[in-house]
XYZ file of C-alpha atoms in Angstrom:
524
model
C 0.000 0.000 0.000
C 1.405 3.375 -1.031
C 0.637 7.042 -0.566
C -0.935 7.370 -4.017
C -0.849 3.919 -5.618
C -3.033 1.102 -4.297
C -4.094 3.012 -1.183
C -6.812 0.488 -0.325
C -10.476 0.939 0.619
C -10.272 2.622 4.038
C -11.840 5.853 2.745
C -14.977 4.129 1.506
C -15.019 1.826 4.532
C -15.422 4.928 6.728
C -18.419 5.994 4.641
C -20.039 2.571 4.972
C -19.521 2.645 8.736
C -21.943 5.574 8.903
C -25.185 6.459 7.102
C -24.596 5.784 3.409
C -27.011 6.560 0.586
C -26.374 4.069 -2.201
C -24.890 5.795 -5.254
C -22.916 2.758 -6.394
C -24.938 2.470 -9.599
C -22.570 5.102 -10.967
C -19.833 2.439 -11.079
C -21.666 0.563 -13.832
C -21.587 3.684 -16.010
C -17.833 4.061 -15.493
C -17.344 0.331 -16.107
C -19.007 0.729 -19.498
C -16.294 3.210 -20.500
C -13.299 1.051 -19.565
C -10.914 0.476 -22.458
C -13.132 2.429 -24.835
C -12.643 5.849 -26.385
C -14.846 7.164 -23.563
C -12.447 6.032 -20.824
C -11.582 9.634 -19.868
C -14.221 11.201 -17.600
C -14.318 14.560 -15.799
C -17.243 14.686 -13.357
C -17.585 18.070 -11.640
C -20.130 19.280 -9.113
C -20.607 21.802 -6.358
C -18.930 21.726 -2.967
C -20.411 19.179 -0.576
C -22.225 17.328 -3.355
C -20.359 14.046 -2.881
C -17.316 14.480 -5.130
C -14.780 12.905 -2.778
C -17.209 10.210 -1.664
C -17.622 9.056 -5.265
C -13.854 9.103 -5.847
C -13.228 6.986 -2.730
C -15.984 4.586 -3.794
C -14.337 4.060 -7.192
C -10.941 3.641 -5.578
C -12.277 0.945 -3.234
C -14.013 -0.865 -6.091
C -11.101 -1.007 -8.553
C -8.069 -1.228 -6.217
C -6.375 -4.616 -6.618
C -4.530 -4.362 -3.288
C -7.648 -5.001 -1.190
C -10.799 -7.109 -1.034
C -13.840 -4.812 -1.182
C -16.546 -7.374 -1.873
C -18.184 -6.966 1.534
C -18.370 -3.184 1.072
C -20.422 -3.536 -2.114
C -22.312 -6.816 -1.719
C -25.508 -5.134 -0.467
C -25.351 -2.182 -2.890
C -26.897 -1.624 -6.315
C -23.652 -2.280 -8.215
C -23.498 -5.867 -6.889
C -26.536 -6.682 -9.056
C -24.906 -5.320 -12.209
C -23.403 -7.818 -14.729
C -20.111 -5.877 -14.737
C -19.612 -6.132 -10.967
C -17.441 -9.257 -10.816
C -15.491 -8.448 -13.958
C -13.807 -5.325 -12.589
C -13.976 -5.705 -8.784
C -10.450 -5.172 -7.337
C -8.759 -5.891 -10.664
C -6.587 -2.805 -11.283
C -3.670 -0.894 -9.802
C -5.189 2.454 -8.870
C -3.420 5.810 -8.735
C -5.420 8.042 -6.378
C -4.486 11.707 -6.166
C -6.182 14.291 -3.953
C -4.815 17.519 -5.389
C -5.752 19.616 -2.347
C -2.989 17.801 -0.429
C -0.436 19.296 -2.832
C -1.988 22.743 -2.951
C -1.670 23.066 0.821
C 1.907 21.697 0.896
C 3.577 23.385 -2.060
C 3.478 26.923 -3.433
C 6.383 26.733 -5.912
C 7.001 24.219 -8.691
C 3.913 22.301 -7.657
C 3.718 20.299 -10.885
C 7.364 19.185 -10.596
C 6.738 18.188 -6.977
C 3.594 16.333 -8.018
C 5.362 14.408 -10.774
C 8.325 13.542 -8.540
C 6.214 12.207 -5.656
C 4.105 10.038 -7.944
C 7.236 8.614 -9.586
C 8.654 7.836 -6.145
C 5.491 5.982 -5.157
C 5.409 4.152 -8.480
C 8.965 2.939 -7.921
C 8.006 1.686 -4.432
C 5.121 -0.289 -5.987
C 7.251 -1.659 -8.857
C 10.842 -1.802 -7.565
C 11.815 -4.281 -10.261
C 11.143 -1.666 -12.972
C 13.833 1.002 -12.997
C 13.195 4.412 -14.567
C 15.579 5.912 -17.055
C 17.285 9.175 -16.223
C 15.028 12.040 -17.237
C 11.809 10.001 -17.153
C 8.745 11.962 -16.113
C 5.706 10.185 -14.682
C 4.346 9.239 -18.083
C 7.694 7.903 -19.193
C 7.930 5.741 -16.088
C 4.342 4.498 -16.461
C 5.162 3.382 -19.991
C 8.084 1.301 -18.666
C 5.937 -0.263 -15.939
C 3.276 -1.188 -18.479
C 5.839 -2.665 -20.853
C 7.295 -4.763 -18.024
C 4.057 -5.919 -16.402
C 1.268 -5.469 -18.941
C -0.899 -3.927 -16.219
C -3.348 -1.156 -17.018
C -3.995 1.565 -14.444
C -7.065 3.355 -13.167
C -6.143 7.000 -12.469
C -8.453 8.922 -10.094
C -7.906 12.630 -9.380
C -9.996 14.243 -6.636
C -10.338 18.063 -6.642
C -8.574 18.143 -9.977
C -9.109 21.929 -10.313
C -7.728 22.902 -6.880
C -4.757 24.634 -8.526
C -7.085 26.736 -10.663
C -9.142 27.741 -7.612
C -6.363 28.327 -5.106
C -3.421 29.814 -6.996
C -3.478 33.578 -7.587
C -4.127 35.074 -10.985
C -0.955 35.654 -12.980
C 0.914 32.503 -11.910
C 1.796 29.805 -14.428
C 0.799 26.947 -12.114
C -2.500 26.221 -13.871
C -1.003 26.271 -17.368
C 1.858 24.022 -16.225
C -0.626 21.674 -14.615
C -2.835 21.422 -17.707
C 0.247 20.704 -19.829
C 1.141 17.911 -17.383
C -2.373 16.453 -17.703
C -2.153 16.645 -21.478
C 1.147 14.782 -21.390
C -0.477 12.015 -19.319
C -3.856 11.703 -20.935
C -3.499 13.024 -24.480
C -0.358 11.015 -25.259
C -0.958 8.125 -27.654
C 0.231 5.653 -25.007
C -2.597 6.739 -22.689
C -5.011 4.687 -24.781
C -3.492 1.449 -23.519
C -1.804 2.395 -20.215
C -5.044 3.596 -18.585
C -8.160 1.447 -18.477
C -9.938 4.573 -17.225
C -9.217 8.075 -15.929
C -11.674 9.737 -13.541
C -11.282 13.376 -12.506
C -13.606 15.215 -10.175
C -13.732 18.787 -8.892
C -15.897 21.900 -9.123
C -15.011 23.301 -12.539
C -14.988 21.552 -15.925
C -11.713 21.479 -17.845
C -10.353 24.945 -18.598
C -11.021 26.288 -22.075
C -8.318 27.899 -24.138
C -10.098 30.193 -26.571
C -13.166 28.066 -27.344
C -11.732 24.552 -26.972
C -11.159 22.372 -23.920
C -7.520 21.710 -23.104
C -8.417 18.013 -22.685
C -11.021 17.509 -25.359
C -10.785 13.717 -25.157
C -12.565 13.860 -21.777
C -16.301 13.336 -21.491
C -17.416 16.130 -19.161
C -20.276 15.887 -16.688
C -21.124 19.034 -14.720
C -23.842 20.975 -12.890
C -24.638 22.489 -16.296
C -24.440 19.257 -18.293
C -24.565 16.116 -16.092
C -25.529 13.726 -18.888
C -26.437 10.245 -17.590
C -24.968 10.870 -14.130
C -27.553 13.409 -12.943
C -29.161 11.072 -10.379
C -25.763 10.585 -8.708
C -25.052 14.300 -8.227
C -27.234 14.695 -5.135
C -29.991 13.066 -3.096
C -33.377 12.422 -4.684
C -36.713 13.073 -2.988
C -37.271 9.377 -2.345
C -33.832 9.041 -0.749
C -34.391 12.035 1.538
C -37.922 10.943 2.406
C -36.544 7.566 3.548
C -33.863 9.297 5.639
C -36.444 11.644 7.189
C -38.578 8.664 8.230
C -35.597 6.793 9.655
C -34.371 9.763 11.710
C -37.765 11.181 12.669
C -37.188 14.427 10.769
C -39.819 16.582 9.056
C -39.446 15.922 5.330
C -41.180 19.212 4.444
C -38.545 21.127 6.421
C -35.699 19.244 4.721
C -37.315 19.984 1.366
C -37.681 23.695 2.107
C -34.070 24.035 3.212
C -32.112 21.773 0.861
C -34.189 20.784 -2.202
C -34.664 22.745 -5.403
C -31.722 21.798 -7.597
C -32.493 20.823 -11.144
C -29.588 18.761 -12.444
C -30.126 17.712 -16.024
C -33.514 16.030 -16.197
C -33.566 15.378 -12.440
C -36.008 18.085 -11.386
C -35.729 17.819 -7.618
C -32.303 17.188 -6.088
C -31.114 17.878 -2.520
C -27.725 19.040 -1.283
C -26.467 15.738 0.210
C -24.028 17.178 2.747
C -26.595 19.599 4.156
C -29.187 16.834 4.495
C -26.741 14.615 6.392
C -25.670 17.525 8.598
C -29.310 18.273 9.420
C -29.995 14.642 10.294
C -26.970 14.636 12.587
C -27.953 17.953 14.204
C -31.612 17.016 14.500
C -32.754 20.290 12.925
C -32.516 22.267 9.710
C -30.309 25.306 9.320
C -27.647 26.578 6.922
C -24.525 24.458 6.873
C -22.846 26.323 4.027
C -20.857 28.611 6.333
C -18.255 25.850 6.639
C -17.810 25.257 2.903
C -15.769 28.354 2.104
C -18.141 29.261 -0.716
C -19.456 32.440 0.943
C -16.286 34.440 0.270
C -16.370 33.354 -3.348
C -19.939 34.451 -4.002
C -19.402 37.740 -2.162
C -16.416 38.400 -4.394
C -18.282 37.669 -7.608
C -21.401 39.690 -6.900
C -19.189 42.598 -5.854
C -18.159 42.830 -9.505
C -21.711 44.060 -10.186
C -21.658 43.698 -13.946
C -24.464 45.461 -15.783
C -27.759 43.878 -14.754
C -26.273 41.551 -12.106
C -27.835 43.366 -9.169
C -31.247 43.348 -10.797
C -30.935 39.620 -11.503
C -30.010 38.835 -7.905
C -33.006 40.851 -6.703
C -35.218 38.871 -9.062
C -33.852 35.554 -7.829
C -34.166 36.483 -4.160
C -37.828 37.127 -4.927
C -38.205 33.674 -6.472
C -37.887 34.725 -10.100
C -35.688 33.032 -12.714
C -33.218 34.815 -14.948
C -31.658 33.997 -18.291
C -28.061 32.787 -18.434
C -25.697 31.671 -21.178
C -23.177 29.250 -19.615
C -21.401 28.322 -22.842
C -18.904 31.198 -22.985
C -17.425 30.711 -19.509
C -13.820 29.514 -19.807
C -14.018 27.315 -16.689
C -11.492 29.520 -14.932
C -12.513 31.468 -11.824
C -9.847 34.081 -12.537
C -11.320 34.902 -15.962
C -14.679 36.590 -15.357
C -15.719 39.074 -18.043
C -19.529 39.197 -18.013
C -22.641 38.753 -15.910
C -23.140 35.342 -17.562
C -19.685 34.288 -16.329
C -20.627 35.218 -12.752
C -23.941 33.360 -12.922
C -22.235 30.297 -14.442
C -19.620 30.219 -11.668
C -22.436 30.382 -9.115
C -24.136 27.418 -10.827
C -20.937 25.363 -10.576
C -20.526 26.384 -6.923
C -24.088 25.277 -6.141
C -25.390 28.751 -5.324
C -27.747 28.643 -8.294
C -29.678 25.895 -9.988
C -29.835 25.661 -13.774
C -32.729 24.740 -16.060
C -31.006 23.642 -19.264
C -34.193 23.518 -21.301
C -34.913 27.228 -20.741
C -31.367 28.490 -20.055
C -32.521 29.924 -16.727
C -30.950 29.994 -13.295
C -32.509 30.539 -9.868
C -31.952 30.199 -6.117
C -32.896 26.618 -5.247
C -33.816 26.734 -1.550
C -33.849 28.555 1.764
C -30.294 27.613 2.725
C -28.782 29.070 -0.427
C -31.062 32.122 -0.464
C -29.928 32.931 3.066
C -26.268 32.694 2.109
C -26.877 34.833 -0.968
C -28.509 37.448 1.227
C -25.485 37.324 3.560
C -23.239 37.944 0.571
C -25.408 40.875 -0.519
C -25.227 42.409 2.942
C -21.454 41.894 3.046
C -21.189 43.896 -0.167
C -23.129 46.760 1.422
C -25.861 46.820 -1.196
C -27.859 49.076 1.109
C -30.867 49.609 -1.202
C -31.368 45.855 -1.437
C -30.916 45.321 2.300
C -33.460 48.107 2.898
C -35.826 46.430 0.433
C -35.706 43.199 2.463
C -36.657 45.074 5.632
C -39.461 46.869 3.766
C -40.644 43.449 2.597
C -40.954 42.368 6.221
C -43.027 45.448 6.982
C -45.226 44.842 3.918
C -46.052 41.303 5.044
C -46.896 42.525 8.553
C -49.173 45.237 7.127
C -50.926 42.626 4.990
C -51.495 40.289 7.928
C -52.870 43.191 9.981
C -55.261 44.154 7.169
C -53.745 47.639 6.769
C -54.644 48.282 3.125
C -53.204 51.817 3.030
C -49.831 50.610 4.342
C -49.820 47.789 1.772
C -50.512 50.268 -1.051
C -47.643 52.470 0.160
C -45.331 49.457 0.418
C -46.118 48.270 -3.091
C -45.612 51.806 -4.401
C -42.192 51.964 -2.723
C -41.256 48.641 -4.345
C -42.421 49.994 -7.692
C -40.231 53.059 -7.348
C -37.213 50.988 -6.227
C -37.384 48.450 -9.017
C -38.409 50.426 -12.085
C -35.019 49.539 -13.563
C -36.024 45.871 -13.563
C -39.318 46.061 -15.381
C -41.299 48.059 -17.840
C -44.101 48.578 -15.371
C -47.067 48.520 -17.710
C -49.076 45.344 -17.252
C -50.296 42.868 -14.647
C -47.391 40.475 -15.246
C -44.883 43.221 -14.490
C -46.846 44.183 -11.402
C -46.838 40.525 -10.298
C -43.056 40.373 -10.651
C -42.589 43.485 -8.523
C -45.025 42.051 -5.955
C -42.922 38.865 -5.806
C -39.938 41.046 -4.952
C -41.904 43.163 -2.490
C -43.124 40.050 -0.674
C -39.693 38.388 -0.576
C -39.819 38.100 3.213
C -42.964 35.976 3.015
C -40.899 33.065 1.680
C -39.755 32.371 5.244
C -43.247 31.263 6.290
C -45.049 30.678 2.990
C -44.764 28.731 -0.225
C -45.359 31.451 -2.827
C -47.061 30.578 -6.106
C -47.371 32.705 -9.222
C -50.441 31.982 -11.377
C -51.724 29.158 -9.146
C -54.736 27.297 -10.524
C -57.592 27.977 -8.102
C -61.285 27.438 -8.668
C -62.244 28.711 -12.131
C -59.035 30.511 -12.998
C -55.531 31.475 -11.929
C -54.782 33.670 -8.930
C -51.897 36.070 -9.543
C -50.138 35.373 -6.245
C -51.004 32.786 -3.608
C -49.183 32.392 -0.286
C -49.662 28.941 1.273
C -48.501 28.701 4.919
C -45.710 26.238 5.546
C -46.223 23.460 8.057
C -46.463 24.698 11.659
C -47.126 28.297 10.499
C -50.327 29.721 12.029
C -50.788 32.860 9.917
C -53.523 32.785 7.242
C -53.084 31.977 3.580
C -53.111 34.986 1.255
C -54.610 35.362 -2.228
C -53.482 38.423 -4.175
C -55.303 39.533 -7.329
C -53.753 42.294 -9.428
C -55.443 44.766 -11.724
C -54.018 47.332 -14.102
C -56.043 50.491 -14.765
C -59.130 48.991 -13.111
C -60.873 49.683 -9.773
C -59.401 47.698 -6.900
C -62.873 46.331 -6.061
C -62.693 44.486 -9.403
C -59.810 42.441 -8.059
C -61.703 41.427 -4.920
C -64.813 40.613 -6.959
C -62.772 38.357 -9.236
C -61.427 36.413 -6.257
C -65.006 35.653 -5.200
C -66.364 35.052 -8.695
C -63.679 32.503 -9.486
C -64.196 30.706 -6.206
C -60.575 30.957 -5.053
C -61.392 30.620 -1.315
C -63.221 27.324 -1.753
C -60.286 25.871 -3.677
C -57.819 26.909 -0.969
C -59.824 25.830 2.064
C -57.801 22.577 2.200
C -54.726 24.620 3.140
C -56.051 26.777 5.921
C -59.068 27.815 7.909
C -58.509 31.494 7.203
C -57.692 33.500 4.079
C -56.728 37.072 3.378
C -58.135 38.287 0.067
C -55.944 41.107 -1.235
C -56.776 43.217 -4.253
C -54.122 45.586 -5.639
C -54.576 47.957 -8.554
C -52.219 50.326 -10.356
C -53.488 53.423 -12.156
C -51.202 54.288 -15.028
C -52.479 57.864 -15.272
C -52.002 58.824 -11.638
C -49.230 56.279 -10.990
C -51.002 55.456 -7.740
C -51.542 52.050 -6.156
C -54.668 51.130 -4.242
C -55.351 48.119 -2.046
C -58.341 46.404 -0.487
C -58.146 43.518 2.000
C -60.897 41.169 3.114
C -60.669 38.441 5.712
C -62.390 35.164 4.789
C -62.955 32.221 7.116
C -64.330 28.855 6.102
C -67.594 27.863 7.696
């Protein structure tokens, strides 16, 4: 057993000793790539989304120096036809790049190459390197002498890109080293498979990946691995039952990621932390991501502030992730910032509509912390005004609600052309941002004989009434209240609550004045 070669299965054994959600089905997908043109895989995902766990799982499965059958016998992969064929059959090179980033600041690639060669010699003392051999040269000699193919696993492959300051040559030197290993013609027979994981996909030079022979799976394009990027609803529901946790609370805090065609994925680390703590709260403070997001939003590219306001209010914004060069030091546009935040897990991405959004309460809270740290005072003030608006609504103070909506209108005229009910609804979503703490907020919810513009459904254990908001443009406010009754909205919503607030809001384009009327409705 070495430091990097044939390190055994202790890492995955530790995972199996605790609560483990079975993601071993991913092994069958990697097995299908062995010794094919698809043998090079780069699987990247956000912090605390199981990157290292997956790498340790693969190491335990392939490593020929140990017997891992008992670790996998009760898992999904054990039922796959490829299980026996590849179980513990390969020498595995396992490299956690963060270990080098923390140890070396100069000549890191030379240090990396030298340490791996040293470990390779310890594993194959009968094969002597020639003077001047780099790692690839030595691997070629080992293969020629033994005929053994290697599995190469790199965890946190992009740590150099993330940690080294802009202007250094470390990243370029590192990519050249990877190209020497994995683009060389000998790589096609020396490596049965190469698996890299990290946060960012492979860096682009101009418009092309530096390692274009790698199949890339990411938060933007997960391909067939989407179900392995996080926890599914069924997996979290089973954990909630086992640990006596409220599934609805776990869903509110940690769900909301769309990864490929998986429409509802949970942050796995946060779920496990909540189960261990026995309650839900934000666990992102320990990930180091806060400083990164604060830095990026501070750039405040044209339109970025408006987009963050929209997303805090539950809206979705357009993003083009294709131009980002997969380098955190090269940020030129608002789209680059949003794409970085997708890779970091601060935003979720709908690939069908090219839209991004804040997925859940945990992330929204951290985004708000980042906004406050950047001293975006108008936005911080808007959040406090949102709190006051909700309180005025619950107290039935129609005049205060009208004034609050008018203030939101004035604050956010840069976001919208304020000339129709849809625009008014968007501003109202922003104005009622604070309500998301206690309510599930719906736009255009089907109720009775039509669609209510805004509906606030109380979350579990919240005692305040549900709220139905109907918006009118250039019409009397009474028209909005009448429509709520005519379309039978209260009857449709009685399953949610025993009490409703019916709120009509109208905007007069001529006078630029807002008016409000509030009725309290209780089911019989």
